[in-house]
Amino acid sequence: MAAVSANTSSTRAQLHRAQGCPDKILTAAFVEGRQSFEDALCNSEAEKAWVSRRASMEDVVQAIGVAREKYHARRMSKAWKWLTLFSGRVTHYSSILDVMVQHHPEYAALAWGAMKLLFVGIENHEESLHQLAKALYRFANCLPRHELKLILYPSPQMQHAVAKLYASLIQFMAHAMHWYHKGSARRAIGAILKPFALDFKDQMTEVDELSRNVDEIADAAAKAELRAVHAKVEDARRELSDTRKELRVALLDIKRLSDLVSIESDRVFKVASCTQSLSTQIQLDVHAQGKMIRTVQLNQIMSASAIAEMPSSGQTLQYCSAFARRQPRAVCLSNSEIEVLRHCSLDIDICYLIMETRTPSDGKILLFNLLREIQNASRPIIWALRFAEFSTRPLCLEDILRILVLHALEINSEALASSDFPITLPAIRAASSQSDWLSILDRALVGLSEVYIILDPDLLRYAAEDNTCVAADLILALKNGVRSARLKIIVSSFGINKNYFAQHSETSSWRAIRTNDAQRQRLMKTKRQHLARVKNIKRSRN
């Protein structure tokens, strides 16, 4: 017992020397407390094992429950009463000891183990159990109730206060262990001379003061934290006020810039309007000048000897029209052939239409009628028709191409403004071969998607010197030499060698159109009958 008292005195001395450092206080209390317990339990190795092993609050609660069960039948006894009260205060110890578990689990285990050992050791001594439970209950009432304070405010002051509370708890356990190991006679005498409650009064007072110190430290930390929050709020408020001032200044700048932008936009709009008007006027002038330039170019080309000696499209059309009016016979197509003609006009693969009639005169009339129908449909069309006294002039196939070039420029003068490879007067004068004139015709048709070409059979045979195979080669060369537009070439079967043409062309590229002779004969008969009636009427009047 003297060793235990000496160790307790030594613990207090070491704690007094280590006051300035929480870790040193905890370490000194733990080391000295463990030594005191082992010295007090020098005769019981089993009890030493209980203290040294990792005990917890659950072990203490279990020991209290076992003790309460023994006194359950005597509920009026003080032991059962104080055990019941203390069981509700065990958690107060955890507010201190659970903080130890985070960094030093062995510190908490020492206190819980000593507490369990005390309850297990005196559970059969009702008075001793009553006194121990009463003392631990009162000691628990002095501990701080809020573990959260110890966690939220882990300041050095708080750590120091917690360390001192732990040291006081260990001293209390050592003192209780010392009291437990007194003999029954000595505890009875001690209870008269110095009651148990009075024996622990000083330590309970110290623990109560330390608990209040923890509450004061937590309150001070909370107030400091609140002051810091207030300071941050004030800083934020000042920053918000400064931001609002800067925002007002920025809004004024934005309004000023908006006004400037509005003024500048109005100015730019006016300049743009003037520029647009000027640009429109320039475009109109350029367009007018372009027309003038093209007119001048066209007149120069028309005045070139290679073109000027060729008849115009109007002259040839007028000559053929007079011929058609003098013909008494009407040339008609059957309904099926009209449908074929309509299909050929829509099929992009068909490039040639060969008109088959009973006589050459019928073929020329049919070509003229088709030319008029195509003109009425507003389709682009050029032609090479016979003209007055054409048989007295030396003509060749290149002359037919020159006639087509002349007509193409008449309907498509825009080709003169082509930027890729425009038609020029020197090019017209330099053209000397069939390929040269085909190239010029190709450029003359630029900008047109589809063009119809009608070739007069008499003119074609005369230029080919009655060689219908050569005439067929010309219309084949037209398709191969012109790439700028899709061609629909219409020619009479009397102008070319059909068999030769069929051998040198693709079957899908041409169709033959035949006249309806039966209908033509009916019309001729009707006309003869009409003339006969007219003659009879004249005779009867005479």
Coordinates of C-alpha atoms in Angstrom, one line a residue:
M1 CA 0.0 0.0 0.0
A2 CA 2.9 2.3 0.7
A3 CA 4.2 1.6 -2.8
V4 CA 0.9 2.7 -4.3
S5 CA 0.8 5.9 -2.2
A6 CA 4.4 6.6 -3.2
N7 CA 3.6 6.1 -6.9
T8 CA 0.6 8.4 -6.7
S9 CA 2.7 11.1 -5.1
S10 CA 5.4 10.5 -7.8
T11 CA 2.7 10.8 -10.5
R12 CA 1.5 14.2 -9.2
A13 CA 5.1 15.4 -9.1
Q14 CA 5.7 14.4 -12.7
L15 CA 2.4 15.9 -13.8
H16 CA 3.4 19.2 -12.1
R17 CA 6.7 19.2 -14.0
A18 CA 5.1 18.3 -17.3
Q19 CA 2.3 21.0 -17.1
G20 CA 3.5 22.9 -20.1
C21 CA 3.1 20.0 -22.6
P22 CA -0.1 18.0 -23.1
D23 CA 1.8 15.0 -24.6
K24 CA 4.2 14.9 -21.6
I25 CA 1.2 15.1 -19.2
L26 CA -0.6 12.2 -20.9
T27 CA 2.6 10.1 -21.1
A28 CA 3.5 10.7 -17.5
A29 CA 0.0 9.9 -16.3
F30 CA -0.2 6.7 -18.4
V31 CA 3.2 5.4 -17.3
E32 CA 2.7 6.2 -13.6
G33 CA -0.9 5.0 -13.6
R34 CA 0.1 1.7 -15.2
Q35 CA 2.9 1.2 -12.8
S36 CA 0.6 2.0 -9.8
F37 CA -2.0 -0.6 -11.0
E38 CA 0.7 -3.3 -11.6
D39 CA 2.2 -2.6 -8.1
A40 CA -1.3 -2.7 -6.5
L41 CA -2.0 -6.0 -8.4
C42 CA 1.4 -7.6 -7.7
N43 CA -0.2 -10.8 -6.4
S44 CA -2.7 -11.3 -9.3
E45 CA -1.4 -12.0 -12.7
A46 CA -4.9 -12.4 -14.1
E47 CA -5.9 -8.9 -12.9
K48 CA -2.7 -7.4 -14.4
A49 CA -3.7 -9.0 -17.7
W50 CA -7.2 -7.4 -17.5
V51 CA -5.7 -4.0 -17.0
S52 CA -3.0 -4.2 -19.7
R53 CA -5.3 -5.6 -22.4
R54 CA -7.3 -3.4 -24.8
A55 CA -10.5 -2.7 -22.8
S56 CA -13.3 -0.4 -23.9
M57 CA -16.5 1.2 -22.6
E58 CA -18.5 -1.8 -23.7
D59 CA -16.4 -4.0 -21.2
V60 CA -17.3 -1.5 -18.4
V61 CA -21.0 -1.5 -19.3
Q62 CA -20.9 -5.3 -19.4
A63 CA -19.3 -5.4 -15.9
I64 CA -21.9 -2.9 -14.5
G65 CA -24.7 -5.0 -16.0
V66 CA -23.4 -8.2 -14.4
A67 CA -23.2 -6.4 -11.0
R68 CA -26.7 -5.0 -11.4
E69 CA -28.1 -8.5 -12.1
K70 CA -26.7 -9.7 -8.8
Y71 CA -28.6 -7.0 -6.9
H72 CA -31.7 -7.1 -9.1
A73 CA -33.7 -8.8 -6.4
R74 CA -32.8 -6.1 -3.9
R75 CA -33.8 -3.0 -5.8
M76 CA -34.1 -1.0 -2.7
S77 CA -30.4 -1.5 -1.9
K78 CA -28.0 1.4 -2.3
A79 CA -25.7 -0.7 -4.5
W80 CA -28.4 -1.3 -7.1
K81 CA -29.5 2.3 -7.0
W82 CA -26.0 3.7 -7.6
L83 CA -25.1 1.1 -10.2
T84 CA -28.3 2.1 -12.1
L85 CA -27.4 5.8 -11.8
F86 CA -23.8 5.2 -12.9
S87 CA -24.8 3.1 -15.9
G88 CA -26.3 6.3 -17.3
R89 CA -23.1 8.3 -16.7
V90 CA -20.6 5.9 -18.3
T91 CA -20.7 7.8 -21.5
H92 CA -19.4 10.9 -19.8
Y93 CA -16.1 9.2 -19.5
S94 CA -16.1 8.5 -23.2
S95 CA -16.0 12.2 -24.0
I96 CA -12.5 12.3 -22.5
L97 CA -11.3 8.8 -23.3
D98 CA -12.5 8.5 -26.9
V99 CA -10.4 11.6 -27.7
M100 CA -7.4 9.5 -26.5
V101 CA -8.4 6.6 -28.8
Q102 CA -7.7 8.6 -31.9
H103 CA -4.0 9.0 -31.2
H104 CA -3.3 6.8 -28.1
P105 CA -5.7 3.9 -27.8
E106 CA -3.6 2.4 -25.0
Y107 CA -4.3 5.4 -22.8
A108 CA -8.1 4.9 -23.0
A109 CA -7.7 1.1 -22.6
L110 CA -5.8 1.6 -19.3
A111 CA -8.7 3.6 -17.7
W112 CA -11.5 1.3 -19.0
G113 CA -9.5 -1.8 -17.9
A114 CA -9.0 -0.4 -14.4
M115 CA -12.7 0.6 -14.1
K116 CA -13.8 -2.9 -15.2
L117 CA -11.4 -4.5 -12.8
L118 CA -12.8 -2.6 -9.9
F119 CA -16.4 -3.5 -10.6
V120 CA -15.5 -7.2 -11.2
G121 CA -13.4 -7.3 -8.0
I122 CA -16.0 -5.9 -5.6
E123 CA -19.3 -7.0 -7.2
N124 CA -19.8 -9.4 -4.2
H125 CA -19.2 -6.6 -1.6
E126 CA -22.4 -4.6 -1.6
E127 CA -21.1 -1.7 0.5
S128 CA -17.9 -1.4 -1.4
L129 CA -19.8 -1.6 -4.7
H130 CA -22.2 1.0 -3.5
Q131 CA -19.4 3.4 -2.6
L132 CA -17.4 2.8 -5.8
A133 CA -20.5 3.3 -8.1
K134 CA -21.4 6.4 -6.1
A135 CA -17.9 7.9 -6.4
L136 CA -17.7 7.1 -10.1
Y137 CA -21.1 8.6 -10.7
R138 CA -20.2 11.8 -8.9
F139 CA -16.8 11.9 -10.7
A140 CA -18.7 11.5 -14.1
N141 CA -20.9 14.5 -13.2
C142 CA -17.8 16.6 -13.1
L143 CA -16.6 15.6 -16.6
P144 CA -17.5 17.7 -19.7
R145 CA -20.6 16.4 -21.4
H146 CA -19.7 17.5 -24.9
E147 CA -17.2 15.4 -26.8
L148 CA -17.9 17.7 -29.8
K149 CA -16.2 20.6 -28.1
L150 CA -13.0 18.6 -27.8
I151 CA -13.1 17.7 -31.5
L152 CA -14.2 21.1 -32.9
Y153 CA -11.6 23.1 -31.0
P154 CA -8.4 21.1 -30.8
S155 CA -6.4 24.1 -29.6
P156 CA -3.2 23.7 -27.4
Q157 CA -5.2 25.0 -24.4
M158 CA -7.9 22.4 -25.0
Q159 CA -5.3 19.6 -25.4
H160 CA -3.7 20.7 -22.2
A161 CA -7.0 20.7 -20.3
V162 CA -8.0 17.2 -21.7
A163 CA -4.5 15.9 -20.7
K164 CA -5.0 17.1 -17.2
L165 CA -8.5 15.6 -17.1
Y166 CA -7.1 12.3 -18.2
A167 CA -4.3 12.5 -15.5
S168 CA -7.0 13.3 -12.8
L169 CA -9.0 10.3 -14.0
I170 CA -6.0 8.0 -13.8
Q171 CA -5.2 9.3 -10.3
F172 CA -8.8 8.7 -9.3
M173 CA -8.5 5.1 -10.6
A174 CA -5.2 4.6 -8.8
H175 CA -6.8 6.0 -5.6
A176 CA -9.8 3.7 -6.0
M177 CA -7.5 0.8 -6.7
H178 CA -5.6 1.6 -3.5
W179 CA -8.9 1.8 -1.6
Y180 CA -10.1 -1.5 -3.1
H181 CA -7.0 -3.4 -1.9
K182 CA -7.5 -2.3 1.7
G183 CA -8.8 -5.1 3.9
S184 CA -12.4 -5.1 5.0
A185 CA -11.4 -4.1 8.5
R186 CA -9.3 -1.2 7.3
R187 CA -12.1 0.0 4.9
A188 CA -14.5 -0.1 7.8
I189 CA -12.2 1.9 10.1
G190 CA -11.4 4.3 7.2
A191 CA -15.1 4.8 6.5
I192 CA -15.5 6.1 10.1
L193 CA -12.4 8.2 10.3
K194 CA -12.5 9.4 6.6
P195 CA -15.6 8.6 4.6
F196 CA -15.1 7.4 1.0
A197 CA -16.9 10.4 -0.5
L198 CA -14.9 12.8 1.5
D199 CA -11.7 11.0 0.5
F200 CA -12.3 11.9 -3.2
K201 CA -13.7 15.3 -2.7
D202 CA -10.5 17.2 -3.6
Q203 CA -10.1 15.2 -6.8
M204 CA -13.7 15.8 -7.8
T205 CA -13.3 19.5 -7.2
E206 CA -10.3 19.5 -9.4
V207 CA -12.1 17.6 -12.1
D208 CA -15.0 19.9 -11.9
E209 CA -12.7 22.9 -12.3
L210 CA -11.0 21.3 -15.3
S211 CA -14.4 20.5 -16.9
R212 CA -15.4 24.1 -16.5
N213 CA -12.1 25.1 -18.0
V214 CA -12.8 22.9 -21.0
D215 CA -16.2 24.6 -21.4
E216 CA -14.6 28.0 -21.1
I217 CA -11.9 27.2 -23.6
A218 CA -14.6 25.9 -26.0
D219 CA -16.7 29.0 -25.5
A220 CA -13.7 31.3 -26.0
A221 CA -12.8 29.4 -29.2
A222 CA -16.4 29.6 -30.4
K223 CA -16.4 33.4 -29.7
A224 CA -13.1 33.7 -31.5
E225 CA -14.4 31.7 -34.4
L226 CA -17.5 33.9 -34.4
R227 CA -15.4 37.0 -34.4
A228 CA -13.4 35.6 -37.3
V229 CA -16.6 34.8 -39.1
H230 CA -17.8 38.4 -38.4
A231 CA -14.5 39.7 -39.7
K232 CA -14.8 37.7 -42.9
V233 CA -18.4 38.8 -43.3
E234 CA -17.3 42.4 -42.9
D235 CA -14.5 41.9 -45.4
A236 CA -16.9 40.3 -47.8
R237 CA -19.3 43.2 -47.2
R238 CA -16.6 45.7 -47.9
E239 CA -15.6 43.7 -51.0
L240 CA -19.2 43.6 -52.1
S241 CA -19.5 47.3 -51.6
D242 CA -16.3 47.9 -53.6
T243 CA -17.6 45.5 -56.3
R244 CA -20.9 47.4 -56.5
K245 CA -19.0 50.7 -56.9
E246 CA -16.8 49.1 -59.6
L247 CA -19.9 47.7 -61.2
R248 CA -21.6 51.1 -61.3
V249 CA -18.5 52.6 -62.9
A250 CA -18.4 49.7 -65.4
L251 CA -22.1 50.2 -66.2
L252 CA -21.4 53.9 -66.8
D253 CA -18.5 52.9 -69.1
I254 CA -20.7 50.4 -70.9
K255 CA -23.4 53.0 -71.4
R256 CA -20.9 55.4 -72.7
L257 CA -19.4 52.8 -75.0
S258 CA -23.0 51.8 -76.1
D259 CA -23.7 55.4 -77.0
L260 CA -20.4 55.6 -79.0
V261 CA -21.2 52.3 -80.7
S262 CA -24.7 53.5 -81.6
I263 CA -23.3 56.7 -83.1
E264 CA -20.6 54.8 -85.0
S265 CA -23.1 52.2 -86.2
D266 CA -25.3 55.0 -87.5
R267 CA -22.3 56.5 -89.3
V268 CA -21.2 53.1 -90.6
F269 CA -24.8 52.4 -91.8
K270 CA -24.9 55.7 -93.6
V271 CA -21.5 54.9 -95.2
A272 CA -22.7 51.4 -96.1
S273 CA -25.8 52.8 -97.6
C274 CA -23.8 55.3 -99.7
T275 CA -21.4 52.5 -100.6
Q276 CA -24.2 50.2 -101.6
S277 CA -25.8 52.9 -103.7
L278 CA -22.4 53.6 -105.3
S279 CA -21.8 49.9 -105.8
T280 CA -25.2 49.4 -107.4
Q281 CA -24.6 52.3 -109.7
I282 CA -21.1 50.9 -110.5
Q283 CA -22.6 47.5 -111.2
L284 CA -25.2 49.0 -113.4
D285 CA -22.6 51.0 -115.2
V286 CA -20.4 47.9 -115.6
H287 CA -23.3 45.9 -116.7
A288 CA -24.2 48.6 -119.3
Q289 CA -20.6 48.9 -120.3
G290 CA -20.4 45.1 -120.5
K291 CA -23.4 45.1 -122.9
M292 CA -21.8 47.8 -124.9
I293 CA -18.5 46.0 -125.1
R294 CA -20.3 42.7 -126.1
T295 CA -22.3 44.6 -128.7
V296 CA -19.0 46.1 -130.1
Q297 CA -17.4 42.7 -130.0
L298 CA -20.4 41.1 -131.7
N299 CA -20.4 43.8 -134.4
Q300 CA -16.7 43.3 -135.0
I301 CA -17.2 39.5 -135.3
M302 CA -20.2 39.9 -137.5
S303 CA -18.2 42.3 -139.7
A304 CA -15.4 39.7 -140.1
S305 CA -15.2 38.3 -143.6
A306 CA -15.6 34.7 -142.4
I307 CA -18.9 35.6 -140.8
A308 CA -20.2 38.5 -142.8
E309 CA -20.5 36.5 -146.0
M310 CA -22.8 34.0 -144.2
P311 CA -26.6 34.6 -144.2
S312 CA -28.2 35.6 -140.9
S313 CA -30.7 33.4 -139.1
G314 CA -33.6 35.7 -140.0
Q315 CA -32.8 35.6 -143.7
T316 CA -32.7 31.8 -143.9
L317 CA -35.8 31.5 -141.8
Q318 CA -37.7 33.9 -144.0
Y319 CA -36.7 32.1 -147.2
C320 CA -37.7 28.7 -145.8
S321 CA -41.0 30.1 -144.5
A322 CA -41.9 31.3 -148.0
F323 CA -41.1 27.9 -149.4
A324 CA -43.3 26.2 -146.8
R325 CA -46.3 28.4 -147.6
R326 CA -46.1 27.6 -151.3
Q327 CA -46.3 23.8 -150.6
P328 CA -49.9 22.5 -151.0
R329 CA -49.3 19.3 -149.0
A330 CA -49.5 19.1 -145.2
V331 CA -47.0 16.9 -143.4
C332 CA -48.2 15.3 -140.1
L333 CA -46.9 13.0 -137.5
S334 CA -48.8 10.1 -136.0
N335 CA -49.8 10.1 -132.4
S336 CA -47.2 7.5 -131.5
E337 CA -44.5 9.5 -133.2
I338 CA -45.5 12.6 -131.5
E339 CA -45.2 10.7 -128.2
V340 CA -41.7 9.5 -129.3
L341 CA -40.8 13.1 -130.1
R342 CA -41.9 14.3 -126.6
H343 CA -39.9 11.4 -125.0
C344 CA -36.8 12.4 -127.0
S345 CA -37.0 16.0 -125.9
L346 CA -36.9 14.8 -122.2
D347 CA -34.3 12.0 -122.6
I348 CA -30.8 13.5 -122.1
D349 CA -29.1 10.4 -123.7
I350 CA -30.8 11.0 -127.1
C351 CA -28.8 13.5 -129.2
Y352 CA -30.1 12.9 -132.7
L353 CA -33.6 13.0 -134.2
I354 CA -33.7 11.7 -137.8
M355 CA -36.9 12.7 -139.7
E356 CA -38.0 10.1 -142.2
T357 CA -40.5 11.4 -144.8
R358 CA -41.9 10.1 -148.2
T359 CA -40.2 12.9 -150.2
P360 CA -37.4 15.4 -149.6
S361 CA -39.9 18.3 -149.8
D362 CA -41.9 16.7 -147.0
G363 CA -38.8 16.4 -144.9
K364 CA -37.9 20.1 -145.3
I365 CA -41.5 21.2 -144.4
L366 CA -41.4 18.9 -141.3
L367 CA -38.1 20.4 -140.2
F368 CA -39.5 23.9 -140.6
N369 CA -42.6 23.1 -138.6
L370 CA -40.5 21.6 -135.8
L371 CA -38.3 24.7 -135.8
R372 CA -41.4 26.9 -135.2
E373 CA -42.7 24.6 -132.5
I374 CA -39.4 24.7 -130.6
Q375 CA -39.3 28.5 -130.9
N376 CA -42.8 28.8 -129.5
A377 CA -41.7 26.6 -126.6
S378 CA -38.9 29.2 -125.9
R379 CA -36.2 26.6 -126.2
P380 CA -32.7 27.7 -127.4
I381 CA -32.3 26.7 -131.1
I382 CA -29.9 27.4 -133.9
W383 CA -30.1 26.3 -137.5
A384 CA -28.3 26.0 -140.8
L385 CA -31.1 26.4 -143.5
R386 CA -30.8 26.8 -147.2
F387 CA -30.9 30.4 -148.5
A388 CA -31.5 32.0 -151.9
E389 CA -29.1 30.9 -154.5
F390 CA -27.0 28.9 -152.1
S391 CA -26.3 26.4 -154.9
T392 CA -24.4 29.0 -156.8
R393 CA -21.9 29.6 -154.1
P394 CA -18.9 27.4 -153.2
L395 CA -19.8 26.0 -149.8
C396 CA -18.2 23.4 -147.5
L397 CA -18.9 21.8 -144.2
E398 CA -16.9 24.5 -142.4
D399 CA -19.4 27.1 -143.8
I400 CA -22.2 25.2 -142.1
L401 CA -20.3 25.4 -138.8
R402 CA -19.7 29.2 -139.4
I403 CA -23.5 29.6 -139.9
L404 CA -24.1 27.8 -136.6
V405 CA -21.5 30.0 -134.8
L406 CA -23.2 33.1 -136.2
H407 CA -26.6 32.0 -134.9
A408 CA -25.2 30.9 -131.6
L409 CA -23.7 34.4 -131.0
E410 CA -27.0 36.0 -132.0
I411 CA -28.9 34.1 -129.2
N412 CA -26.1 33.9 -126.6
S413 CA -24.0 37.1 -126.8
E414 CA -23.1 36.5 -123.1
A415 CA -20.6 33.9 -124.3
L416 CA -18.4 36.9 -125.4
A417 CA -17.9 37.8 -121.7
S418 CA -16.7 34.3 -120.7
S419 CA -13.6 34.7 -118.5
D420 CA -12.2 31.2 -119.2
F421 CA -11.7 31.3 -123.0
P422 CA -13.7 34.0 -124.7
I423 CA -14.4 34.3 -128.4
T424 CA -12.2 37.0 -130.0
L425 CA -12.0 38.4 -133.5
P426 CA -8.5 37.1 -134.0
A427 CA -9.7 33.6 -133.2
I428 CA -12.5 33.9 -135.8
R429 CA -10.0 35.1 -138.4
A430 CA -7.5 32.4 -137.6
A431 CA -10.1 29.5 -137.8
S432 CA -9.4 27.4 -140.8
S433 CA -10.4 23.8 -140.0
Q434 CA -13.5 21.9 -138.9
S435 CA -12.0 21.4 -135.4
D436 CA -11.3 25.2 -135.1
W437 CA -14.9 26.0 -135.9
L438 CA -16.2 23.3 -133.6
S439 CA -14.1 24.8 -130.7
I440 CA -15.5 28.3 -131.4
L441 CA -19.1 26.8 -131.5
D442 CA -18.4 25.1 -128.2
R443 CA -17.4 28.5 -126.6
A444 CA -20.4 30.2 -128.2
L445 CA -22.8 27.9 -126.5
V446 CA -21.3 28.4 -122.9
G447 CA -24.0 29.1 -120.4
L448 CA -26.8 27.2 -122.2
S449 CA -27.8 23.8 -120.7
E450 CA -29.5 22.4 -123.9
V451 CA -29.5 23.6 -127.5
Y452 CA -31.5 22.3 -130.5
I453 CA -29.8 22.3 -133.9
I454 CA -31.7 21.9 -137.2
L455 CA -29.7 21.2 -140.4
D456 CA -31.3 21.6 -143.8
P457 CA -30.8 18.4 -145.9
D458 CA -30.3 20.3 -149.2
L459 CA -27.7 22.6 -147.7
L460 CA -26.0 19.7 -145.9
R461 CA -25.7 17.5 -149.0
Y462 CA -24.5 20.5 -151.1
A463 CA -21.7 21.3 -148.6
A464 CA -20.7 17.6 -148.4
E465 CA -20.7 17.4 -152.3
D466 CA -23.6 14.9 -152.2
N467 CA -21.5 12.6 -150.0
T468 CA -24.0 11.6 -147.3
C469 CA -21.4 9.7 -145.3
V470 CA -19.3 12.9 -145.0
A471 CA -22.5 14.7 -143.9
A472 CA -23.1 12.0 -141.3
D473 CA -19.6 12.5 -140.0
L474 CA -20.3 16.3 -139.5
I475 CA -23.3 15.7 -137.2
L476 CA -21.3 13.1 -135.3
A477 CA -18.5 15.6 -134.9
L478 CA -21.0 18.2 -133.6
K479 CA -21.8 16.0 -130.6
N480 CA -18.2 15.1 -129.9
G481 CA -16.8 18.6 -130.3
V482 CA -19.4 20.6 -128.3
R483 CA -19.2 19.9 -124.5
S484 CA -20.5 23.2 -123.1
A485 CA -24.2 22.4 -123.8
R486 CA -26.3 19.3 -124.4
L487 CA -27.2 19.1 -128.1
K488 CA -30.4 17.9 -129.8
I489 CA -29.6 17.6 -133.5
I490 CA -32.5 17.3 -135.9
V491 CA -31.8 16.3 -139.5
S492 CA -33.7 14.7 -142.4
S493 CA -32.9 11.2 -143.5
F494 CA -32.4 12.6 -147.0
G495 CA -29.4 14.7 -145.8
I496 CA -27.2 11.8 -144.4
N497 CA -26.5 8.1 -145.0
K498 CA -28.6 6.5 -142.3
N499 CA -26.9 3.2 -142.4
Y500 CA -23.5 4.7 -142.1
F501 CA -24.7 6.9 -139.3
A502 CA -26.2 3.9 -137.4
Q503 CA -22.9 2.0 -137.7
H504 CA -20.8 4.9 -136.2
S505 CA -23.2 6.0 -133.4
E506 CA -24.6 4.5 -130.3
T507 CA -28.0 3.0 -130.7
S508 CA -29.4 4.8 -127.6
S509 CA -28.2 8.2 -128.9
W510 CA -30.7 8.6 -131.8
R511 CA -34.4 8.0 -132.8
A512 CA -36.1 8.0 -136.1
I513 CA -39.4 10.0 -136.6
R514 CA -41.8 9.0 -139.5
T515 CA -44.6 10.9 -141.0
N516 CA -48.2 9.7 -141.2
D517 CA -48.8 9.2 -145.0
A518 CA -52.3 8.0 -144.6
Q519 CA -53.4 11.1 -142.9
R520 CA -51.5 13.2 -145.5
Q521 CA -53.3 11.5 -148.3
R522 CA -56.7 12.1 -146.7
L523 CA -55.9 15.7 -146.4
M524 CA -54.8 15.9 -150.1
K525 CA -58.0 14.2 -151.2
T526 CA -60.1 16.6 -149.1
K527 CA -58.2 19.5 -150.7
R528 CA -58.8 18.1 -154.2
Q529 CA -62.5 17.7 -153.6
H530 CA -62.7 21.2 -152.3
L531 CA -60.9 22.6 -155.4
A532 CA -63.3 20.6 -157.7
R533 CA -66.3 22.0 -156.0
V534 CA -64.9 25.5 -156.4
K535 CA -64.4 24.9 -160.2
N536 CA -68.0 23.5 -160.6
I537 CA -69.4 26.6 -158.9
K538 CA -67.5 28.9 -161.2
R539 CA -68.7 26.9 -164.3
S540 CA -72.3 27.1 -163.2
R541 CA -72.1 30.8 -162.8
N542 CA -70.7 31.3 -166.3

